Amino acid sequence: MESRIVQVELGNLVLASVYVPNGGKDYPAKLSFMTRLAAWAKQWHERGREVVLCGDINIARTDLDVHPRERKPGIIGQRPEERELFETLLGGYFVDVQRALEPDNPGLFTWWPPWRNMRQRNIGWRLDYVIASKTIADRAASCVVLADLGTSDHAPVMMTTG
């Protein structure tokens, strides 16, 4: 199965990097992985641990996370059941840090189709996230897309705390 998660425990903190399959090859596997990821996150929360989960979730959480020209109802990455699983992952105890800091910013894209200068024109999707326990999210000073870094079709997202 094409899925990855790497985690480290540092005292009470759990840091994890995740890659959620995009679902193009096996959509049910993507949904299954998201269900298991939400259970994993809930388990850490119930143990009283602080969590930072970052990486490529391969879901645009809301329509605001997709450029209007890229919005396509029913396309993988924008489907209602994927978005519901994303909300289940947050579970009321984790925070989408970037969106919390910039709730109305329509240009927080982290992935761009690799044609027609979409990256340069910022016509993309937000698929990469920093998700954190509320206690950590409350200390976030910034959470930015490093759009000019690297050559991938994805850009890293970096959170700093104050």
Tab-separated table of N, CA and C in Angstrom:
chain	number	residue	atom	x	y	z
A	1	MET	N	0.843	-1.181	0.000
A	1	MET	CA	0.000	0.000	0.000
A	1	MET	C	0.880	1.233	0.000
A	2	GLU	N	0.564	2.188	-0.817
A	2	GLU	CA	1.362	3.398	-0.947
A	2	GLU	C	0.976	4.402	0.137
A	3	SER	N	1.559	4.265	1.293
A	3	SER	CA	1.321	5.197	2.386
A	3	SER	C	2.541	5.206	3.285
A	4	ARG	N	2.762	6.363	3.898
A	4	ARG	CA	3.945	6.481	4.740
A	4	ARG	C	3.655	7.365	5.934
A	5	ILE	N	4.223	7.013	7.065
A	5	ILE	CA	4.227	7.875	8.240
A	5	ILE	C	5.495	7.574	9.016
A	6	VAL	N	6.155	8.633	9.447
A	6	VAL	CA	7.344	8.519	10.276
A	6	VAL	C	7.073	9.364	11.516
A	7	GLN	N	7.353	8.800	12.677
A	7	GLN	CA	7.090	9.559	13.898
A	7	GLN	C	8.254	9.436	14.851
A	8	VAL	N	8.359	10.439	15.712
A	8	VAL	CA	9.347	10.437	16.780
A	8	VAL	C	8.657	10.965	18.033
A	9	GLU	N	9.002	10.380	19.164
A	9	GLU	CA	8.471	10.828	20.444
A	9	GLU	C	9.588	11.524	21.202
A	10	LEU	N	9.315	12.752	21.617
A	10	LEU	CA	10.271	13.548	22.381
A	10	LEU	C	9.568	14.005	23.656
A	11	GLY	N	9.762	13.286	24.733
A	11	GLY	CA	9.037	13.596	25.955
A	11	GLY	C	7.544	13.437	25.718
A	12	ASN	N	6.779	14.491	25.962
A	12	ASN	CA	5.330	14.454	25.777
A	12	ASN	C	4.910	14.784	24.350
A	13	LEU	N	5.869	15.108	23.495
A	13	LEU	CA	5.584	15.542	22.132
A	13	LEU	C	5.743	14.395	21.141
A	14	VAL	N	4.789	14.268	20.236
A	14	VAL	CA	4.873	13.318	19.126
A	14	VAL	C	4.932	14.135	17.843
A	15	LEU	N	6.025	13.999	17.104
A	15	LEU	CA	6.178	14.651	15.804
A	15	LEU	C	6.033	13.583	14.737
A	16	ALA	N	5.222	13.871	13.725
A	16	ALA	CA	5.030	12.887	12.664
A	16	ALA	C	4.989	13.572	11.310
A	17	SER	N	5.562	12.909	10.336
A	17	SER	CA	5.486	13.326	8.945
A	17	SER	C	4.723	12.242	8.201
A	18	VAL	N	3.776	12.656	7.374
A	18	VAL	CA	2.895	11.691	6.729
A	18	VAL	C	2.783	11.967	5.230
A	19	TYR	N	2.619	10.907	4.497
A	19	TYR	CA	2.220	10.986	3.089
A	19	TYR	C	0.965	10.142	2.947
A	20	VAL	N	-0.136	10.791	2.584
A	20	VAL	CA	-1.388	10.082	2.342
A	20	VAL	C	-1.462	9.789	0.847
A	21	PRO	N	-1.749	8.569	0.450
A	21	PRO	CA	-1.850	8.254	-0.978
A	21	PRO	C	-2.843	9.191	-1.656
A	22	ASN	N	-2.562	9.563	-2.909
A	22	ASN	CA	-3.460	10.514	-3.574
A	22	ASN	C	-4.792	9.892	-3.949
A	23	GLY	N	-4.859	8.588	-4.028
A	23	GLY	CA	-6.126	7.908	-4.279
A	23	GLY	C	-6.417	7.617	-5.735
A	24	GLY	N	-5.570	8.075	-6.631
A	24	GLY	CA	-5.809	7.835	-8.052
A	24	GLY	C	-5.712	6.375	-8.437
A	25	LYS	N	-4.822	5.646	-7.799
A	25	LYS	CA	-4.643	4.224	-8.101
A	25	LYS	C	-5.581	3.344	-7.287
A	26	ASP	N	-5.863	3.762	-6.036
A	26	ASP	CA	-6.676	2.941	-5.148
A	26	ASP	C	-7.382	3.859	-4.153
A	27	TYR	N	-8.518	4.396	-4.569
A	27	TYR	CA	-9.255	5.342	-3.741
A	27	TYR	C	-9.702	4.736	-2.404
A	28	PRO	N	-10.233	3.516	-2.374
A	28	PRO	CA	-10.598	2.929	-1.077
A	28	PRO	C	-9.407	2.833	-0.113
A	29	ALA	N	-8.208	2.583	-0.631
A	29	ALA	CA	-7.023	2.525	0.222
A	29	ALA	C	-6.733	3.891	0.843
A	30	LYS	N	-6.954	4.960	0.076
A	30	LYS	CA	-6.763	6.308	0.616
A	30	LYS	C	-7.725	6.551	1.770
A	31	LEU	N	-8.992	6.226	1.566
A	31	LEU	CA	-9.991	6.430	2.612
A	31	LEU	C	-9.662	5.587	3.848
A	32	SER	N	-9.219	4.377	3.634
A	32	SER	CA	-8.831	3.502	4.737
A	32	SER	C	-7.650	4.088	5.502
A	33	PHE	N	-6.658	4.590	4.774
A	33	PHE	CA	-5.495	5.178	5.424
A	33	PHE	C	-5.902	6.392	6.246
A	34	MET	N	-6.770	7.257	5.706
A	34	MET	CA	-7.224	8.435	6.443
A	34	MET	C	-7.987	8.035	7.708
A	35	THR	N	-8.789	6.989	7.618
A	35	THR	CA	-9.527	6.509	8.781
A	35	THR	C	-8.559	6.046	9.868
A	36	ARG	N	-7.538	5.302	9.465
A	36	ARG	CA	-6.534	4.829	10.420
A	36	ARG	C	-5.691	5.979	10.976
A	37	LEU	N	-5.396	6.972	10.132
A	37	LEU	CA	-4.630	8.132	10.590
A	37	LEU	C	-5.422	8.914	11.640
A	38	ALA	N	-6.711	9.083	11.417
A	38	ALA	CA	-7.559	9.775	12.400
A	38	ALA	C	-7.588	9.009	13.723
A	39	ALA	N	-7.652	7.691	13.664
A	39	ALA	CA	-7.640	6.872	14.887
A	39	ALA	C	-6.291	7.002	15.598
A	40	TRP	N	-5.206	7.022	14.828
A	40	TRP	CA	-3.860	7.193	15.387
A	40	TRP	C	-3.776	8.519	16.138
A	41	ALA	N	-4.240	9.601	15.508
A	41	ALA	CA	-4.185	10.928	16.121
A	41	ALA	C	-5.031	10.985	17.386
A	42	LYS	N	-6.224	10.420	17.323
A	42	LYS	CA	-7.117	10.420	18.485
A	42	LYS	C	-6.482	9.663	19.644
A	43	GLN	N	-5.821	8.566	19.341
A	43	GLN	CA	-5.166	7.764	20.383
A	43	GLN	C	-4.109	8.584	21.122
A	44	TRP	N	-3.297	9.339	20.385
A	44	TRP	CA	-2.274	10.170	21.032
A	44	TRP	C	-2.924	11.253	21.876
A	45	HIS	N	-3.993	11.858	21.351
A	45	HIS	CA	-4.702	12.890	22.110
A	45	HIS	C	-5.244	12.312	23.421
A	46	GLU	N	-5.865	11.151	23.339
A	46	GLU	CA	-6.450	10.530	24.531
A	46	GLU	C	-5.397	10.156	25.559
A	47	ARG	N	-4.180	9.947	25.123
A	47	ARG	CA	-3.072	9.662	26.049
A	47	ARG	C	-2.495	10.940	26.660
A	48	GLY	N	-3.042	12.098	26.258
A	48	GLY	CA	-2.571	13.369	26.800
A	48	GLY	C	-1.300	13.884	26.163
A	49	ARG	N	-0.973	13.379	24.994
A	49	ARG	CA	0.263	13.788	24.310
A	49	ARG	C	0.008	14.980	23.402
A	50	GLU	N	1.017	15.829	23.244
A	50	GLU	CA	0.975	16.902	22.259
A	50	GLU	C	1.452	16.322	20.934
A	51	VAL	N	0.811	16.734	19.849
A	51	VAL	CA	1.096	16.169	18.534
A	51	VAL	C	1.311	17.278	17.517
A	52	VAL	N	2.316	17.097	16.673
A	52	VAL	CA	2.470	17.889	15.449
A	52	VAL	C	2.540	16.887	14.313
A	53	LEU	N	1.572	16.970	13.421
A	53	LEU	CA	1.489	16.103	12.247
A	53	LEU	C	1.624	16.991	11.027
A	54	CYS	N	2.596	16.705	10.200
A	54	CYS	CA	2.778	17.527	9.007
A	54	CYS	C	3.006	16.621	7.809
A	55	GLY	N	2.743	17.173	6.643
A	55	GLY	CA	3.012	16.423	5.435
A	55	GLY	C	1.949	16.596	4.377
A	56	ASP	N	2.019	15.706	3.408
A	56	ASP	CA	1.152	15.716	2.234
A	56	ASP	C	-0.082	14.873	2.535
A	57	ILE	N	-1.189	15.555	2.825
A	57	ILE	CA	-2.440	14.871	3.149
A	57	ILE	C	-3.207	14.521	1.872
A	58	ASN	N	-2.909	15.211	0.768
A	58	ASN	CA	-3.555	14.952	-0.524
A	58	ASN	C	-5.065	15.163	-0.509
A	59	ILE	N	-5.514	16.096	0.337
A	59	ILE	CA	-6.913	16.515	0.369
A	59	ILE	C	-6.933	18.032	0.502
A	60	ALA	N	-7.701	18.691	-0.346
A	60	ALA	CA	-7.956	20.116	-0.184
A	60	ALA	C	-9.097	20.225	0.823
A	61	ARG	N	-8.801	20.739	1.991
A	61	ARG	CA	-9.748	20.694	3.102
A	61	ARG	C	-11.085	21.367	2.785
A	62	THR	N	-11.061	22.514	2.117
A	62	THR	CA	-12.285	23.227	1.732
A	62	THR	C	-12.102	23.792	0.323
A	63	ASP	N	-13.156	24.361	-0.224
A	63	ASP	CA	-13.036	25.010	-1.528
A	63	ASP	C	-12.050	26.169	-1.490
A	64	LEU	N	-11.910	26.837	-0.344
A	64	LEU	CA	-10.948	27.931	-0.228
A	64	LEU	C	-9.522	27.439	-0.473
A	65	ASP	N	-9.294	26.145	-0.288
A	65	ASP	CA	-7.968	25.558	-0.458
A	65	ASP	C	-7.687	25.099	-1.887
A	66	VAL	N	-8.535	25.511	-2.808
A	66	VAL	CA	-8.357	25.202	-4.230
A	66	VAL	C	-8.623	26.478	-5.013
A	67	HIS	N	-7.717	26.809	-5.910
A	67	HIS	CA	-7.939	27.979	-6.768
A	67	HIS	C	-9.257	27.785	-7.526
A	68	PRO	N	-10.062	28.840	-7.692
A	68	PRO	CA	-11.352	28.686	-8.380
A	68	PRO	C	-11.266	27.984	-9.728
A	69	ARG	N	-10.181	28.182	-10.471
A	69	ARG	CA	-10.034	27.520	-11.782
A	69	ARG	C	-9.775	26.024	-11.649
A	70	GLU	N	-9.370	25.581	-10.453
A	70	GLU	CA	-9.048	24.170	-10.227
A	70	GLU	C	-10.156	23.417	-9.490
A	71	ARG	N	-11.210	24.107	-9.103
A	71	ARG	CA	-12.305	23.451	-8.371
A	71	ARG	C	-13.106	22.578	-9.322
A	72	LYS	N	-13.176	21.299	-8.966
A	72	LYS	CA	-13.880	20.324	-9.793
A	72	LYS	C	-14.618	19.366	-8.880
A	73	PRO	N	-15.891	19.630	-8.609
A	73	PRO	CA	-16.635	18.742	-7.702
A	73	PRO	C	-16.533	17.284	-8.147
A	74	GLY	N	-16.267	16.424	-7.210
A	74	GLY	CA	-16.182	15.004	-7.505
A	74	GLY	C	-14.795	14.500	-7.820
A	75	ILE	N	-13.837	15.403	-8.050
A	75	ILE	CA	-12.481	14.957	-8.350
A	75	ILE	C	-11.807	14.499	-7.043
A	76	ILE	N	-10.970	13.482	-7.141
A	76	ILE	CA	-10.238	12.998	-5.970
A	76	ILE	C	-9.408	14.144	-5.401
A	77	GLY	N	-9.469	14.278	-4.092
A	77	GLY	CA	-8.793	15.366	-3.398
A	77	GLY	C	-9.754	16.462	-2.978
A	78	GLN	N	-10.951	16.465	-3.590
A	78	GLN	CA	-11.960	17.472	-3.268
A	78	GLN	C	-13.308	16.844	-2.922
A	79	ARG	N	-13.353	15.543	-2.776
A	79	ARG	CA	-14.620	14.853	-2.539
A	79	ARG	C	-15.100	15.041	-1.097
A	80	PRO	N	-16.416	15.094	-0.917
A	80	PRO	CA	-16.967	15.300	0.432
A	80	PRO	C	-16.502	14.264	1.455
A	81	GLU	N	-16.412	12.995	1.059
A	81	GLU	CA	-16.018	11.974	2.035
A	81	GLU	C	-14.566	12.144	2.471
A	82	GLU	N	-13.698	12.657	1.586
A	82	GLU	CA	-12.311	12.928	1.965
A	82	GLU	C	-12.262	14.087	2.959
A	83	ARG	N	-13.022	15.117	2.655
A	83	ARG	CA	-13.060	16.290	3.533
A	83	ARG	C	-13.642	15.939	4.898
A	84	GLU	N	-14.618	15.061	4.933
A	84	GLU	CA	-15.175	14.608	6.211
A	84	GLU	C	-14.117	13.861	7.018
A	85	LEU	N	-13.323	13.030	6.351
A	85	LEU	CA	-12.257	12.316	7.051
A	85	LEU	C	-11.186	13.281	7.558
A	86	PHE	N	-10.944	14.344	6.815
A	86	PHE	CA	-9.995	15.362	7.275
A	86	PHE	C	-10.514	15.981	8.577
A	87	GLU	N	-11.800	16.305	8.621
A	87	GLU	CA	-12.390	16.880	9.834
A	87	GLU	C	-12.362	15.867	10.977
A	88	THR	N	-12.547	14.590	10.656
A	88	THR	CA	-12.440	13.546	11.676
A	88	THR	C	-11.018	13.501	12.232
A	89	LEU	N	-10.039	13.657	11.364
A	89	LEU	CA	-8.644	13.708	11.801
A	89	LEU	C	-8.436	14.841	12.801
A	90	LEU	N	-8.977	16.016	12.511
A	90	LEU	CA	-8.840	17.152	13.434
A	90	LEU	C	-9.560	16.857	14.747
A	91	GLY	N	-10.705	16.218	14.656
A	91	GLY	CA	-11.414	15.699	15.821
A	91	GLY	C	-11.794	16.689	16.899
A	92	GLY	N	-11.707	17.979	16.643
A	92	GLY	CA	-12.022	18.953	17.676
A	92	GLY	C	-10.884	19.206	18.642
A	93	TYR	N	-9.768	18.494	18.478
A	93	TYR	CA	-8.635	18.676	19.383
A	93	TYR	C	-7.332	18.973	18.656
A	94	PHE	N	-7.346	18.923	17.344
A	94	PHE	CA	-6.192	19.325	16.555
A	94	PHE	C	-6.568	20.515	15.686
A	95	VAL	N	-5.564	21.288	15.301
A	95	VAL	CA	-5.774	22.533	14.573
A	95	VAL	C	-4.994	22.505	13.270
A	96	ASP	N	-5.628	22.922	12.201
A	96	ASP	CA	-4.968	23.197	10.926
A	96	ASP	C	-4.310	24.570	11.125
A	97	VAL	N	-3.036	24.563	11.488
A	97	VAL	CA	-2.359	25.766	11.977
A	97	VAL	C	-2.377	26.892	10.946
A	98	GLN	N	-2.047	26.597	9.720
A	98	GLN	CA	-1.985	27.651	8.710
A	98	GLN	C	-3.341	28.314	8.506
A	99	ARG	N	-4.390	27.522	8.426
A	99	ARG	CA	-5.722	28.093	8.218
A	99	ARG	C	-6.181	28.860	9.454
A	100	ALA	N	-5.789	28.402	10.640
A	100	ALA	CA	-6.147	29.124	11.858
A	100	ALA	C	-5.506	30.509	11.888
A	101	LEU	N	-4.273	30.605	11.387
A	101	LEU	CA	-3.578	31.891	11.362
A	101	LEU	C	-4.035	32.788	10.217
A	102	GLU	N	-4.485	32.196	9.133
A	102	GLU	CA	-4.920	32.970	7.966
A	102	GLU	C	-6.250	32.424	7.457
A	103	PRO	N	-7.329	32.631	8.222
A	103	PRO	CA	-8.610	31.981	7.914
A	103	PRO	C	-9.240	32.375	6.581
A	104	ASP	N	-8.911	33.551	6.069
A	104	ASP	CA	-9.565	34.025	4.849
A	104	ASP	C	-8.626	34.136	3.653
A	105	ASN	N	-7.391	33.664	3.780
A	105	ASN	CA	-6.422	33.786	2.690
A	105	ASN	C	-6.717	32.746	1.611
A	106	PRO	N	-7.083	33.213	0.391
A	106	PRO	CA	-7.423	32.270	-0.680
A	106	PRO	C	-6.215	31.765	-1.473
A	107	GLY	N	-4.999	32.138	-1.079
A	107	GLY	CA	-3.832	31.784	-1.886
A	107	GLY	C	-2.801	30.933	-1.170
A	108	LEU	N	-3.215	30.096	-0.232
A	108	LEU	CA	-2.271	29.294	0.561
A	108	LEU	C	-1.925	27.966	-0.103
A	109	PHE	N	-1.734	27.958	-1.379
A	109	PHE	CA	-1.541	26.698	-2.089
A	109	PHE	C	-0.146	26.134	-1.861
A	110	THR	N	-0.084	24.795	-1.847
A	110	THR	CA	1.188	24.094	-1.636
A	110	THR	C	1.512	23.134	-2.779
A	111	TRP	N	0.574	22.980	-3.710
A	111	TRP	CA	0.788	22.108	-4.871
A	111	TRP	C	0.212	22.803	-6.094
A	112	TRP	N	0.937	22.697	-7.199
A	112	TRP	CA	0.510	23.312	-8.447
A	112	TRP	C	0.681	22.312	-9.570
A	113	PRO	N	-0.292	22.244	-10.484
A	113	PRO	CA	-0.099	21.381	-11.651
A	113	PRO	C	1.181	21.806	-12.383
A	114	PRO	N	1.958	20.833	-12.839
A	114	PRO	CA	3.271	21.151	-13.419
A	114	PRO	C	3.204	21.561	-14.895
A	115	TRP	N	2.322	22.442	-15.230
A	115	TRP	CA	2.211	22.950	-16.599
A	115	TRP	C	1.695	24.381	-16.580
A	116	ARG	N	1.821	25.067	-17.676
A	116	ARG	CA	1.317	26.429	-17.919
A	116	ARG	C	1.657	27.412	-16.797
A	117	ASN	N	2.842	27.285	-16.217
A	117	ASN	CA	3.296	28.223	-15.190
A	117	ASN	C	2.305	28.388	-14.040
A	118	MET	N	1.652	27.298	-13.670
A	118	MET	CA	0.644	27.366	-12.611
A	118	MET	C	1.258	27.795	-11.273
A	119	ARG	N	2.460	27.336	-10.988
A	119	ARG	CA	3.102	27.721	-9.726
A	119	ARG	C	3.393	29.217	-9.713
A	120	GLN	N	3.947	29.717	-10.782
A	120	GLN	CA	4.272	31.137	-10.855
A	120	GLN	C	3.014	32.005	-10.766
A	121	ARG	N	1.903	31.496	-11.239
A	121	ARG	CA	0.628	32.238	-11.211
A	121	ARG	C	-0.186	31.908	-9.959
A	122	ASN	N	0.326	31.025	-9.108
A	122	ASN	CA	-0.325	30.575	-7.869
A	122	ASN	C	-1.741	30.052	-8.111
A	123	ILE	N	-1.840	29.168	-9.099
A	123	ILE	CA	-3.098	28.480	-9.386
A	123	ILE	C	-2.891	27.036	-8.960
A	124	GLY	N	-3.312	26.733	-7.734
A	124	GLY	CA	-3.019	25.412	-7.188
A	124	GLY	C	-4.016	24.949	-6.148
A	125	TRP	N	-3.530	24.020	-5.341
A	125	TRP	CA	-4.309	23.398	-4.272
A	125	TRP	C	-3.472	23.447	-2.990
A	126	ARG	N	-4.135	23.468	-1.857
A	126	ARG	CA	-3.442	23.300	-0.573
A	126	ARG	C	-3.623	21.848	-0.158
A	127	LEU	N	-2.535	21.079	-0.247
A	127	LEU	CA	-2.549	19.650	0.071
A	127	LEU	C	-1.607	19.296	1.216
A	128	ASP	N	-0.721	20.223	1.560
A	128	ASP	CA	0.310	19.985	2.565
A	128	ASP	C	-0.005	20.832	3.798
A	129	TYR	N	0.090	20.222	4.969
A	129	TYR	CA	-0.425	20.850	6.180
A	129	TYR	C	0.513	20.678	7.361
A	130	VAL	N	0.338	21.566	8.329
A	130	VAL	CA	0.850	21.387	9.679
A	130	VAL	C	-0.388	21.350	10.567
A	131	ILE	N	-0.587	20.210	11.197
A	131	ILE	CA	-1.721	19.990	12.095
A	131	ILE	C	-1.130	19.779	13.482
A	132	ALA	N	-1.678	20.489	14.473
A	132	ALA	CA	-1.075	20.423	15.800
A	132	ALA	C	-2.130	20.400	16.892
A	133	SER	N	-1.746	19.848	18.029
A	133	SER	CA	-2.581	19.933	19.223
A	133	SER	C	-2.854	21.408	19.503
A	134	LYS	N	-4.003	21.680	20.087
A	134	LYS	CA	-4.374	23.074	20.359
A	134	LYS	C	-3.322	23.799	21.179
A	135	THR	N	-2.709	23.121	22.142
A	135	THR	CA	-1.706	23.771	22.986
A	135	THR	C	-0.495	24.245	22.182
A	136	ILE	N	-0.147	23.495	21.164
A	136	ILE	CA	0.968	23.898	20.295
A	136	ILE	C	0.506	24.946	19.299
A	137	ALA	N	-0.657	24.750	18.711
A	137	ALA	CA	-1.190	25.712	17.733
A	137	ALA	C	-1.346	27.089	18.359
A	138	ASP	N	-1.698	27.131	19.627
A	138	ASP	CA	-1.852	28.420	20.315
A	138	ASP	C	-0.536	29.180	20.414
A	139	ARG	N	0.571	28.476	20.316
A	139	ARG	CA	1.898	29.115	20.396
A	139	ARG	C	2.478	29.428	19.018
A	140	ALA	N	1.765	29.073	17.957
A	140	ALA	CA	2.284	29.303	16.603
A	140	ALA	C	2.361	30.799	16.302
A	141	ALA	N	3.534	31.230	15.899
A	141	ALA	CA	3.726	32.629	15.497
A	141	ALA	C	3.480	32.794	13.999
A	142	SER	N	3.802	31.750	13.228
A	142	SER	CA	3.578	31.791	11.784
A	142	SER	C	3.509	30.362	11.247
A	143	CYS	N	2.934	30.263	10.064
A	143	CYS	CA	2.883	28.991	9.353
A	143	CYS	C	2.791	29.351	7.874
A	144	VAL	N	3.912	29.244	7.174
A	144	VAL	CA	3.996	29.779	5.816
A	144	VAL	C	4.361	28.708	4.796
A	145	VAL	N	3.915	28.933	3.581
A	145	VAL	CA	4.294	28.106	2.434
A	145	VAL	C	5.592	28.666	1.883
A	146	LEU	N	6.588	27.828	1.740
A	146	LEU	CA	7.870	28.244	1.155
A	146	LEU	C	7.826	27.944	-0.342
A	147	ALA	N	6.998	28.712	-1.045
A	147	ALA	CA	6.675	28.439	-2.448
A	147	ALA	C	7.879	28.540	-3.380
A	148	ASP	N	8.901	29.281	-2.991
A	148	ASP	CA	10.065	29.457	-3.856
A	148	ASP	C	11.168	28.445	-3.584
A	149	LEU	N	10.900	27.503	-2.693
A	149	LEU	CA	11.919	26.537	-2.300
A	149	LEU	C	11.736	25.215	-3.039
A	150	GLY	N	12.793	24.711	-3.603
A	150	GLY	CA	12.790	23.386	-4.203
A	150	GLY	C	12.268	23.343	-5.624
A	151	THR	N	12.280	22.125	-6.172
A	151	THR	CA	11.861	21.917	-7.558
A	151	THR	C	10.680	20.970	-7.669
A	152	SER	N	10.171	20.503	-6.543
A	152	SER	CA	9.024	19.616	-6.542
A	152	SER	C	7.773	20.380	-6.968
A	153	ASP	N	6.706	19.640	-7.288
A	153	ASP	CA	5.433	20.309	-7.566
A	153	ASP	C	4.718	20.669	-6.261
A	154	HIS	N	5.281	20.262	-5.107
A	154	HIS	CA	4.790	20.647	-3.791
A	154	HIS	C	5.796	21.611	-3.157
A	155	ALA	N	5.287	22.465	-2.268
A	155	ALA	CA	6.151	23.348	-1.500
A	155	ALA	C	6.045	22.976	-0.022
A	156	PRO	N	7.141	23.124	0.714
A	156	PRO	CA	7.077	22.843	2.148
A	156	PRO	C	6.291	23.928	2.892
A	157	VAL	N	5.753	23.530	4.032
A	157	VAL	CA	5.063	24.440	4.931
A	157	VAL	C	5.863	24.458	6.226
A	158	MET	N	6.120	25.658	6.748
A	158	MET	CA	6.943	25.784	7.951
A	158	MET	C	6.211	26.566	9.023
A	159	MET	N	6.090	25.947	10.190
A	159	MET	CA	5.488	26.595	11.345
A	159	MET	C	6.603	27.038	12.287
A	160	THR	N	6.462	28.235	12.839
A	160	THR	CA	7.357	28.700	13.894
A	160	THR	C	6.500	29.039	15.110
A	161	THR	N	7.060	28.844	16.281
A	161	THR	CA	6.363	29.195	17.516
A	161	THR	C	7.034	30.373	18.176
A	162	GLY	N	6.246	31.047	18.980
A	162	GLY	CA	6.771	32.230	19.658
A	162	GLY	C	7.075	31.969	21.098
